[in-house]
Amino acid sequence: MISAYVRNNIPSDAINCLYKMLTYDVNPDFYTFPPVLKACRNTKDGTRIHCWILKSGLEWDVFVAASLVHMYCRFDLFDSAYQIFSNMPARDMGCWNAIILGFCQNGKVDKAVNVLDEMKFEGIKMDSITVSTVLPVYAQMDDMLQGRLLHLYVINHGLDSDLFVSNAFVNFYAKFGEVEQAQKIFDNLVTKDLVSWNSIIAAYEHNHFPDCAVDFFCQMQMKGFKPDLLTLVSIASSIAQSRDSSRSKCVHGFILRRCWFDKDVIIGNTVVDMYGQNGLASEAIEVYRMMVETASVTPNQGTWASIIPAYAHIRVLKEGATTYGKVLKNGLLLNVFIGTCLVDLYGKCGQVEDAMLLFYEVPRTSSVPWNAVISSLGIHGHGEKSLQLFRNMLDERAHPHTMTFISLLSACSHSGLVEQGECCINVMQKEYGIKPGLKHYGVW
């Protein structure tokens, strides 16, 4: 009965059932405690059950002890978890995996590696769960060598046919830019699941091969796999990279048909960004409106960072100002990216003074906000002010980049400042080592 409550996600009834069992003087055994420990909602429940385990003399049963380790790790009580683990007279793979997984899931990377070293020292072989747990740790540590050594271990011990392990290695190699190796592992899979397809699509998206990601998205559907939210996040990002407006609309329709905007704010943010990257500002705004109208999805910082440039693109100040109010309400004006987007919005809409006021509210240690305000002044014929801001920028030790000089040259061009523009080109090359490109000559 207790197990049934746990399987059906009714933890409180599982614990109450144990207490009733005890009131009837029915002694729990090693089958009783593992599901009850899984049902514990807080440390109070957990320590109380632990006391009953001690009274029952079952603390060193391998299944009960492993469940205690899991429970304490779940509540971030790693010292207690490791103390139980260390004192166990016999430890099976479940116990080793439990403590390693607990440390990994809670960011205790060094301790997870220490336990793994202890496991190797005792001559215990890793299984597929251990490998799949440890591999992301090596990725997090940027330790490519240990990942490769682990891959050799997997091949030598016949674990490379395990789907869970292979999917983990696709993600691992993709993280280090080794897309060909990720592709090789994917191709060698006898059986592929949705995670496999999502992993290879994400691998190409993460490494800026958007066309390949889209190709695998098409292959995936031809093989009968239905995309989920993770698939759409990767594919929308890929299409944003490729700047393919026709494919953007296809993905938009695909998501609309599945009503995914009202399920996940990340999907909405990604699609808004996808449209923005493809210059489809009106479509981006449509998606944003749908998100706002959907009570179950609350736009966040990522949403506003994507939608404000869309308003700027089509010069819609009224709705942009409404978004500005929401940014203020959420205390995000000091975020350099959102603040810069607002500077750009007001500048492009001709509200130069408001753009300047916003500019002085934004952190100015990077070139990003300076580029936005220099550009805003320049497109409205304030070339001299743009040049003065550039001098102020240097005084405040913000380092200019390519976009800074594109904005400056555009400002000089709009104001007919030929000599000053030529001077900017010289400074750009001699002092900052930036060679003029097509974009520089295009605005000059």
Short mmCIF file of C-alpha atoms in Angstrom, two decimals:
data_model
loop_
_atom_site.label_atom_id
_atom_site.label_comp_id
_atom_site.label_asym_id
_atom_site.label_seq_id
_atom_site.Cartn_x
_atom_site.Cartn_y
_atom_site.Cartn_z
CA MET A 1 0.00 0.00 0.00
CA ILE A 2 2.84 2.39 0.89
CA SER A 3 4.55 1.70 -2.44
CA ALA A 4 1.29 2.33 -4.29
CA TYR A 5 0.93 5.75 -2.66
CA VAL A 6 4.50 6.64 -3.63
CA ARG A 7 4.06 5.43 -7.23
CA ASN A 8 0.94 7.58 -7.53
CA ASN A 9 2.72 10.64 -6.08
CA ILE A 10 0.76 10.79 -2.81
CA PRO A 11 3.69 11.00 -0.36
CA SER A 12 1.71 12.23 2.64
CA ASP A 13 -0.59 9.18 2.50
CA ALA A 14 2.45 6.90 2.26
CA ILE A 15 3.91 8.32 5.47
CA ASN A 16 0.53 8.27 7.25
CA CYS A 17 0.17 4.64 6.23
CA LEU A 18 3.49 3.85 7.93
CA TYR A 19 2.35 5.56 11.15
CA LYS A 20 -0.92 3.59 11.13
CA MET A 21 1.09 0.43 10.58
CA LEU A 22 3.18 1.22 13.67
CA THR A 23 0.10 1.93 15.83
CA TYR A 24 -1.12 -1.60 15.04
CA ASP A 25 2.24 -3.00 16.20
CA VAL A 26 3.10 -4.21 12.72
CA ASN A 27 6.88 -4.13 12.38
CA PRO A 28 8.19 -2.62 9.13
CA ASP A 29 10.91 -4.52 7.28
CA PHE A 30 13.55 -3.70 4.66
CA TYR A 31 10.82 -3.60 1.98
CA THR A 32 8.91 -0.90 3.87
CA PHE A 33 11.48 1.82 4.42
CA PRO A 34 12.88 2.56 0.90
CA PRO A 35 9.53 3.81 -0.52
CA VAL A 36 8.77 5.68 2.73
CA LEU A 37 12.12 7.48 2.58
CA LYS A 38 11.35 8.44 -1.01
CA ALA A 39 8.04 9.92 0.20
CA CYS A 40 9.66 12.17 2.85
CA ARG A 41 8.73 15.80 2.17
CA ASN A 42 11.18 17.44 4.57
CA THR A 43 14.06 16.70 6.93
CA LYS A 44 11.67 16.32 9.87
CA ASP A 45 9.97 13.38 8.17
CA GLY A 46 13.33 11.98 7.11
CA THR A 47 15.00 12.05 10.53
CA ARG A 48 11.89 10.58 12.16
CA ILE A 49 11.90 7.66 9.71
CA HIS A 50 15.66 7.29 10.23
CA CYS A 51 15.02 6.85 13.97
CA TRP A 52 12.53 4.06 13.25
CA ILE A 53 15.09 2.40 11.00
CA LEU A 54 17.66 2.48 13.82
CA LYS A 55 15.12 1.00 16.26
CA SER A 56 14.35 -1.73 13.74
CA GLY A 57 18.04 -2.56 13.32
CA LEU A 58 17.83 -2.18 9.55
CA GLU A 59 20.22 0.72 9.07
CA TRP A 60 22.84 -1.42 7.33
CA ASP A 61 20.54 -3.22 4.97
CA VAL A 62 21.96 -2.29 1.58
CA PHE A 63 18.62 -1.12 0.12
CA VAL A 64 17.60 0.83 3.21
CA ALA A 65 21.03 2.48 3.54
CA ALA A 66 21.04 3.48 -0.14
CA SER A 67 17.58 5.02 0.33
CA LEU A 68 18.86 6.97 3.34
CA VAL A 69 21.76 8.28 1.25
CA HIS A 70 19.32 9.37 -1.47
CA MET A 71 17.05 11.03 1.06
CA TYR A 72 19.78 13.05 2.78
CA CYS A 73 21.26 14.12 -0.56
CA ARG A 74 17.82 15.29 -1.66
CA PHE A 75 17.70 17.64 1.33
CA ASP A 76 21.32 18.81 0.80
CA LEU A 77 22.50 17.10 4.00
CA PHE A 78 25.64 15.73 2.38
CA ASP A 79 27.60 15.16 5.58
CA SER A 80 24.85 12.89 6.89
CA ALA A 81 24.59 11.12 3.54
CA TYR A 82 28.32 10.52 3.32
CA GLN A 83 28.54 9.41 6.96
CA ILE A 84 25.97 6.68 6.31
CA PHE A 85 27.71 5.74 3.07
CA SER A 86 31.16 5.56 4.70
CA ASN A 87 29.97 3.37 7.60
CA MET A 88 28.16 0.82 5.45
CA PRO A 89 29.75 -2.63 5.89
CA ALA A 90 28.85 -3.52 2.30
CA ARG A 91 28.06 -1.19 -0.56
CA ASP A 92 26.47 -2.24 -3.82
CA MET A 93 26.39 -0.25 -7.06
CA GLY A 94 23.14 1.39 -6.00
CA CYS A 95 24.85 2.95 -2.97
CA TRP A 96 27.86 4.17 -4.96
CA ASN A 97 25.62 5.64 -7.63
CA ALA A 98 23.34 7.21 -5.02
CA ILE A 99 26.11 9.20 -3.32
CA ILE A 100 27.79 10.18 -6.61
CA LEU A 101 24.46 11.28 -8.10
CA GLY A 102 23.58 13.22 -4.95
CA PHE A 103 26.84 15.18 -5.06
CA CYS A 104 26.54 15.77 -8.82
CA GLN A 105 22.96 17.02 -8.74
CA ASN A 106 23.79 19.51 -6.02
CA GLY A 107 26.95 20.94 -7.54
CA LYS A 108 29.43 19.15 -5.25
CA VAL A 109 31.66 18.22 -8.17
CA ASP A 110 34.91 17.72 -6.25
CA LYS A 111 33.27 15.39 -3.74
CA ALA A 112 31.65 13.38 -6.53
CA VAL A 113 35.06 12.88 -8.16
CA ASN A 114 36.58 11.89 -4.80
CA VAL A 115 33.93 9.20 -4.31
CA LEU A 116 34.55 7.99 -7.86
CA ASP A 117 38.28 7.71 -7.13
CA GLU A 118 37.48 5.76 -3.95
CA MET A 119 35.25 3.46 -5.99
CA LYS A 120 38.06 2.79 -8.48
CA PHE A 121 40.53 2.18 -5.63
CA GLU A 122 38.26 -0.53 -4.23
CA GLY A 123 38.19 -2.18 -7.64
CA ILE A 124 34.49 -1.64 -8.26
CA LYS A 125 33.58 -1.30 -11.92
CA MET A 126 31.38 1.54 -13.08
CA ASP A 127 28.06 0.69 -14.66
CA SER A 128 26.02 2.69 -17.19
CA ILE A 129 24.38 4.79 -14.43
CA THR A 130 27.78 5.75 -12.97
CA VAL A 131 29.13 6.74 -16.38
CA SER A 132 26.04 8.79 -17.28
CA THR A 133 26.21 10.54 -13.91
CA VAL A 134 29.93 11.33 -13.96
CA LEU A 135 30.29 12.40 -17.60
CA PRO A 136 28.40 15.72 -17.18
CA VAL A 137 30.69 16.43 -14.21
CA TYR A 138 33.76 16.22 -16.46
CA ALA A 139 32.00 18.50 -18.94
CA GLN A 140 31.29 20.97 -16.16
CA MET A 141 34.96 20.84 -15.12
CA ASP A 142 36.06 21.35 -18.77
CA ASP A 143 38.06 18.13 -18.38
CA MET A 144 38.13 16.73 -21.91
CA LEU A 145 40.90 14.24 -21.07
CA GLN A 146 38.95 12.50 -18.30
CA GLY A 147 35.93 12.34 -20.59
CA ARG A 148 37.98 10.64 -23.30
CA LEU A 149 39.44 8.18 -20.78
CA LEU A 150 35.93 7.42 -19.58
CA HIS A 151 34.91 6.80 -23.20
CA LEU A 152 37.74 4.26 -23.55
CA TYR A 153 36.53 2.56 -20.37
CA VAL A 154 33.01 2.41 -21.80
CA ILE A 155 34.22 0.82 -25.05
CA ASN A 156 36.48 -1.69 -23.26
CA HIS A 157 33.68 -2.78 -20.91
CA GLY A 158 30.97 -3.04 -23.55
CA LEU A 159 28.91 -0.12 -22.26
CA ASP A 160 28.98 1.78 -25.55
CA SER A 161 25.85 -0.07 -26.69
CA ASP A 162 23.89 1.41 -23.79
CA LEU A 163 21.54 4.09 -25.14
CA PHE A 164 21.67 6.21 -21.98
CA VAL A 165 25.49 6.26 -22.04
CA SER A 166 25.71 7.02 -25.76
CA ASN A 167 23.29 9.94 -25.46
CA ALA A 168 25.44 11.34 -22.65
CA PHE A 169 28.56 11.15 -24.84
CA VAL A 170 26.80 12.93 -27.72
CA ASN A 171 26.14 15.82 -25.32
CA PHE A 172 29.67 15.66 -23.90
CA TYR A 173 31.49 15.88 -27.23
CA ALA A 174 29.11 18.59 -28.46
CA LYS A 175 29.99 20.69 -25.44
CA PHE A 176 33.66 20.64 -26.51
CA GLY A 177 32.87 21.36 -30.16
CA GLU A 178 33.66 17.81 -31.30
CA VAL A 179 30.58 17.54 -33.50
CA GLU A 180 32.07 14.86 -35.76
CA GLN A 181 32.67 12.58 -32.78
CA ALA A 182 29.15 13.26 -31.49
CA GLN A 183 27.81 12.42 -34.95
CA LYS A 184 29.81 9.17 -35.04
CA ILE A 185 28.36 8.03 -31.71
CA PHE A 186 24.85 8.96 -32.87
CA ASP A 187 25.29 7.05 -36.15
CA ASN A 188 26.48 3.93 -34.29
CA LEU A 189 23.35 3.77 -32.13
CA VAL A 190 21.39 0.64 -32.98
CA THR A 191 18.29 2.13 -31.37
CA LYS A 192 17.62 5.85 -31.11
CA ASP A 193 15.10 7.53 -28.82
CA LEU A 194 13.82 11.11 -28.62
CA VAL A 195 16.73 12.05 -26.32
CA SER A 196 19.18 10.86 -29.01
CA TRP A 197 17.60 13.08 -31.66
CA ASN A 198 17.37 16.05 -29.30
CA SER A 199 21.04 15.58 -28.38
CA ILE A 200 22.33 15.61 -31.97
CA ILE A 201 20.08 18.54 -32.94
CA ALA A 202 21.29 20.49 -29.88
CA ALA A 203 24.90 19.53 -30.73
CA TYR A 204 24.70 21.20 -34.14
CA GLU A 205 22.72 24.17 -32.80
CA HIS A 206 25.21 24.75 -29.96
CA ASN A 207 28.15 24.66 -32.39
CA HIS A 208 26.54 27.01 -34.92
CA PHE A 209 25.64 24.56 -37.69
CA PRO A 210 21.98 25.58 -38.00
CA ASP A 211 21.33 23.93 -41.36
CA CYS A 212 22.53 20.56 -40.06
CA ALA A 213 20.30 20.93 -37.00
CA VAL A 214 17.29 21.61 -39.22
CA ASP A 215 18.15 18.61 -41.43
CA PHE A 216 18.17 16.31 -38.40
CA PHE A 217 14.89 17.84 -37.25
CA CYS A 218 13.35 16.79 -40.58
CA GLN A 219 14.92 13.32 -40.41
CA MET A 220 13.61 12.87 -36.90
CA GLN A 221 10.03 13.43 -37.99
CA MET A 222 10.46 11.14 -41.00
CA LYS A 223 11.52 8.40 -38.56
CA GLY A 224 8.26 8.87 -36.66
CA PHE A 225 9.54 10.81 -33.64
CA LYS A 226 7.39 13.68 -32.38
CA PRO A 227 9.33 16.80 -31.29
CA ASP A 228 8.98 17.96 -27.70
CA LEU A 229 9.70 21.31 -26.05
CA LEU A 230 13.47 20.69 -25.97
CA THR A 231 13.46 19.95 -29.69
CA LEU A 232 11.67 23.17 -30.48
CA VAL A 233 14.00 25.28 -28.33
CA SER A 234 17.00 23.96 -30.27
CA ILE A 235 15.39 24.21 -33.69
CA ALA A 236 14.04 27.71 -33.11
CA SER A 237 17.51 28.83 -32.00
CA SER A 238 19.02 27.19 -35.11
CA ILE A 239 16.63 29.01 -37.41
CA ALA A 240 17.41 32.27 -35.60
CA GLN A 241 21.09 31.65 -36.40
CA SER A 242 20.40 30.85 -40.05
CA ARG A 243 18.15 33.91 -40.49
CA ASP A 244 15.73 31.88 -42.64
CA SER A 245 12.41 33.73 -42.49
CA SER A 246 10.41 31.06 -44.35
CA ARG A 247 11.53 28.34 -41.95
CA SER A 248 10.80 30.68 -39.03
CA LYS A 249 7.16 30.82 -40.05
CA CYS A 250 7.00 27.02 -40.42
CA VAL A 251 8.31 26.54 -36.88
CA HIS A 252 5.90 29.21 -35.64
CA GLY A 253 2.95 27.34 -37.13
CA PHE A 254 4.25 24.06 -35.75
CA ILE A 255 4.35 25.45 -32.21
CA LEU A 256 0.98 27.18 -32.56
CA ARG A 257 -0.70 23.92 -33.57
CA ARG A 258 0.57 22.30 -30.39
CA CYS A 259 -0.40 25.22 -28.11
CA TRP A 260 3.10 25.31 -26.61
CA PHE A 261 3.16 29.03 -25.90
CA ASP A 262 0.92 28.51 -22.88
CA LYS A 263 3.17 25.76 -21.50
CA ASP A 264 6.68 27.16 -21.38
CA VAL A 265 8.09 30.69 -21.31
CA ILE A 266 11.40 29.45 -22.77
CA ILE A 267 9.62 28.34 -25.95
CA GLY A 268 7.99 31.76 -26.27
CA ASN A 269 11.28 33.57 -25.65
CA THR A 270 13.13 31.46 -28.20
CA VAL A 271 10.51 31.99 -30.90
CA VAL A 272 10.38 35.75 -30.21
CA ASP A 273 14.16 35.83 -30.55
CA MET A 274 13.99 33.69 -33.70
CA TYR A 275 11.64 36.19 -35.37
CA GLY A 276 13.73 39.13 -34.19
CA GLN A 277 16.91 37.61 -35.65
CA ASN A 278 15.11 37.14 -38.98
CA GLY A 279 13.79 40.71 -39.10
CA LEU A 280 10.20 39.55 -38.60
CA ALA A 281 9.38 42.09 -35.92
CA SER A 282 5.59 41.99 -36.40
CA GLU A 283 5.55 38.22 -35.91
CA ALA A 284 7.74 38.55 -32.79
CA ILE A 285 5.29 41.06 -31.35
CA GLU A 286 2.36 38.75 -32.14
CA VAL A 287 4.00 35.93 -30.18
CA TYR A 288 4.75 38.26 -27.27
CA ARG A 289 1.12 39.41 -27.14
CA MET A 290 -0.02 35.81 -27.05
CA MET A 291 2.34 35.15 -24.14
CA VAL A 292 1.05 38.18 -22.23
CA GLU A 293 -2.56 37.11 -22.80
CA THR A 294 -1.83 33.60 -21.52
CA ALA A 295 -2.21 33.66 -17.76
CA SER A 296 -0.11 30.52 -17.23
CA VAL A 297 3.02 32.05 -18.82
CA THR A 298 4.74 35.07 -17.28
CA PRO A 299 7.21 36.94 -19.54
CA ASN A 300 10.64 37.28 -17.96
CA GLN A 301 13.95 39.05 -18.53
CA GLY A 302 14.68 36.92 -21.60
CA THR A 303 11.32 37.83 -23.13
CA TRP A 304 11.85 41.56 -22.78
CA ALA A 305 15.42 41.37 -24.07
CA SER A 306 13.98 39.82 -27.25
CA ILE A 307 10.80 41.89 -27.71
CA ILE A 308 12.21 45.41 -27.15
CA PRO A 309 14.46 45.20 -30.26
CA ALA A 310 11.37 44.12 -32.24
CA TYR A 311 9.55 47.29 -31.15
CA ALA A 312 12.65 49.31 -32.06
CA HIS A 313 12.80 47.67 -35.50
CA ILE A 314 9.33 48.90 -36.52
CA ARG A 315 9.50 52.09 -34.42
CA VAL A 316 6.59 51.23 -32.07
CA LEU A 317 7.25 53.46 -29.07
CA LYS A 318 3.87 53.15 -27.31
CA GLU A 319 4.06 49.40 -26.72
CA GLY A 320 7.78 49.66 -26.08
CA ALA A 321 7.08 52.21 -23.33
CA THR A 322 4.62 49.77 -21.75
CA THR A 323 7.37 47.17 -21.67
CA TYR A 324 9.68 49.80 -20.15
CA GLY A 325 7.17 50.11 -17.30
CA LYS A 326 7.31 46.36 -16.70
CA VAL A 327 11.11 46.47 -16.74
CA LEU A 328 11.07 49.20 -14.07
CA LYS A 329 8.52 47.28 -12.01
CA ASN A 330 10.79 44.24 -12.01
CA GLY A 331 13.93 46.25 -11.22
CA LEU A 332 15.72 45.25 -14.43
CA LEU A 333 16.75 48.65 -15.77
CA LEU A 334 20.26 48.17 -14.41
CA ASN A 335 20.59 45.03 -16.51
CA VAL A 336 22.98 46.19 -19.24
CA PHE A 337 21.29 44.22 -22.04
CA ILE A 338 17.72 45.28 -21.29
CA GLY A 339 18.80 48.85 -20.54
CA THR A 340 20.69 49.03 -23.84
CA CYS A 341 17.65 47.69 -25.73
CA LEU A 342 15.56 50.50 -24.24
CA VAL A 343 18.17 53.12 -25.19
CA ASP A 344 18.07 51.77 -28.75
CA LEU A 345 14.25 51.77 -28.79
CA TYR A 346 13.89 55.40 -27.67
CA GLY A 347 16.72 56.51 -29.94
CA LYS A 348 15.29 54.88 -33.06
CA CYS A 349 11.86 56.33 -32.28
CA GLY A 350 13.34 59.85 -32.23
CA GLN A 351 13.19 60.34 -28.45
CA VAL A 352 16.88 61.20 -28.21
CA GLU A 353 16.69 63.03 -24.88
CA ASP A 354 14.86 60.11 -23.27
CA ALA A 355 17.44 57.75 -24.77
CA MET A 356 20.22 59.81 -23.16
CA LEU A 357 18.47 59.79 -19.77
CA LEU A 358 18.12 56.01 -19.95
CA PHE A 359 21.75 55.68 -21.03
CA TYR A 360 22.97 57.32 -17.83
CA GLU A 361 20.92 54.84 -15.76
CA VAL A 362 22.59 51.81 -17.37
CA PRO A 363 25.98 50.34 -16.32
CA ARG A 364 28.52 51.63 -18.86
CA THR A 365 31.61 49.48 -18.32
CA SER A 366 31.18 47.68 -21.67
CA SER A 367 30.90 49.18 -25.15
CA VAL A 368 27.33 47.90 -25.67
CA PRO A 369 25.33 50.83 -24.22
CA TRP A 370 27.81 53.34 -25.69
CA ASN A 371 27.30 51.85 -29.16
CA ALA A 372 23.52 52.17 -28.80
CA VAL A 373 23.52 55.82 -27.73
CA ILE A 374 26.18 56.85 -30.29
CA SER A 375 24.07 55.21 -33.01
CA SER A 376 20.88 56.88 -31.73
CA LEU A 377 22.45 60.33 -31.83
CA GLY A 378 24.06 59.67 -35.20
CA ILE A 379 20.92 58.63 -37.11
CA HIS A 380 19.25 61.87 -36.02
CA GLY A 381 22.10 64.08 -37.25
CA HIS A 382 23.91 64.69 -33.95
CA GLY A 383 27.35 63.69 -35.24
CA GLU A 384 29.33 66.03 -33.00
CA LYS A 385 27.55 64.71 -29.90
CA SER A 386 28.31 61.15 -31.01
CA LEU A 387 32.02 62.01 -31.28
CA GLN A 388 31.95 63.65 -27.85
CA LEU A 389 30.33 60.53 -26.38
CA PHE A 390 33.08 58.44 -27.95
CA ARG A 391 35.66 60.58 -26.14
CA ASN A 392 33.67 60.18 -22.90
CA MET A 393 33.62 56.45 -23.50
CA LEU A 394 37.41 56.33 -23.68
CA ASP A 395 37.67 58.49 -20.56
CA GLU A 396 35.52 55.95 -18.69
CA ARG A 397 37.82 53.16 -19.95
CA ALA A 398 35.15 51.32 -21.93
CA HIS A 399 36.88 49.47 -24.77
CA PRO A 400 35.52 50.22 -28.28
CA HIS A 401 34.81 47.35 -30.68
CA THR A 402 33.88 46.97 -34.34
CA MET A 403 30.24 47.98 -33.71
CA THR A 404 31.41 51.15 -31.94
CA PHE A 405 33.19 52.35 -35.06
CA ILE A 406 30.30 51.35 -37.32
CA SER A 407 28.05 53.57 -35.17
CA LEU A 408 30.62 56.39 -35.22
CA LEU A 409 31.13 56.26 -38.99
CA SER A 410 27.37 56.22 -39.52
CA ALA A 411 27.04 59.30 -37.28
CA CYS A 412 29.77 61.13 -39.22
CA SER A 413 28.12 60.18 -42.52
CA HIS A 414 24.69 61.47 -41.44
CA SER A 415 26.23 64.78 -40.32
CA GLY A 416 28.64 65.24 -43.23
CA LEU A 417 31.71 65.05 -40.97
CA VAL A 418 34.14 63.72 -43.58
CA GLU A 419 37.43 64.57 -41.86
CA GLN A 420 36.24 63.24 -38.51
CA GLY A 421 35.12 60.01 -40.18
CA GLU A 422 38.53 59.52 -41.77
CA CYS A 423 40.11 60.17 -38.38
CA CYS A 424 37.88 57.45 -36.86
CA ILE A 425 39.05 54.96 -39.49
CA ASN A 426 42.70 55.76 -38.69
CA VAL A 427 42.14 55.40 -34.93
CA MET A 428 40.26 52.14 -35.47
CA GLN A 429 43.16 50.62 -37.42
CA LYS A 430 46.22 52.06 -35.68
CA GLU A 431 45.11 52.09 -32.03
CA TYR A 432 42.68 49.15 -31.91
CA GLY A 433 43.89 46.92 -34.74
CA ILE A 434 40.44 46.71 -36.35
CA LYS A 435 40.50 46.38 -40.12
CA PRO A 436 37.67 48.15 -41.97
CA GLY A 437 35.10 45.69 -43.33
CA LEU A 438 32.09 45.90 -45.61
CA LYS A 439 29.87 47.14 -42.77
CA HIS A 440 32.24 50.02 -42.03
CA TYR A 441 32.39 51.11 -45.66
CA GLY A 442 28.65 50.48 -46.04
CA VAL A 443 27.73 53.19 -43.51
CA TRP A 444 30.56 55.54 -44.56
#
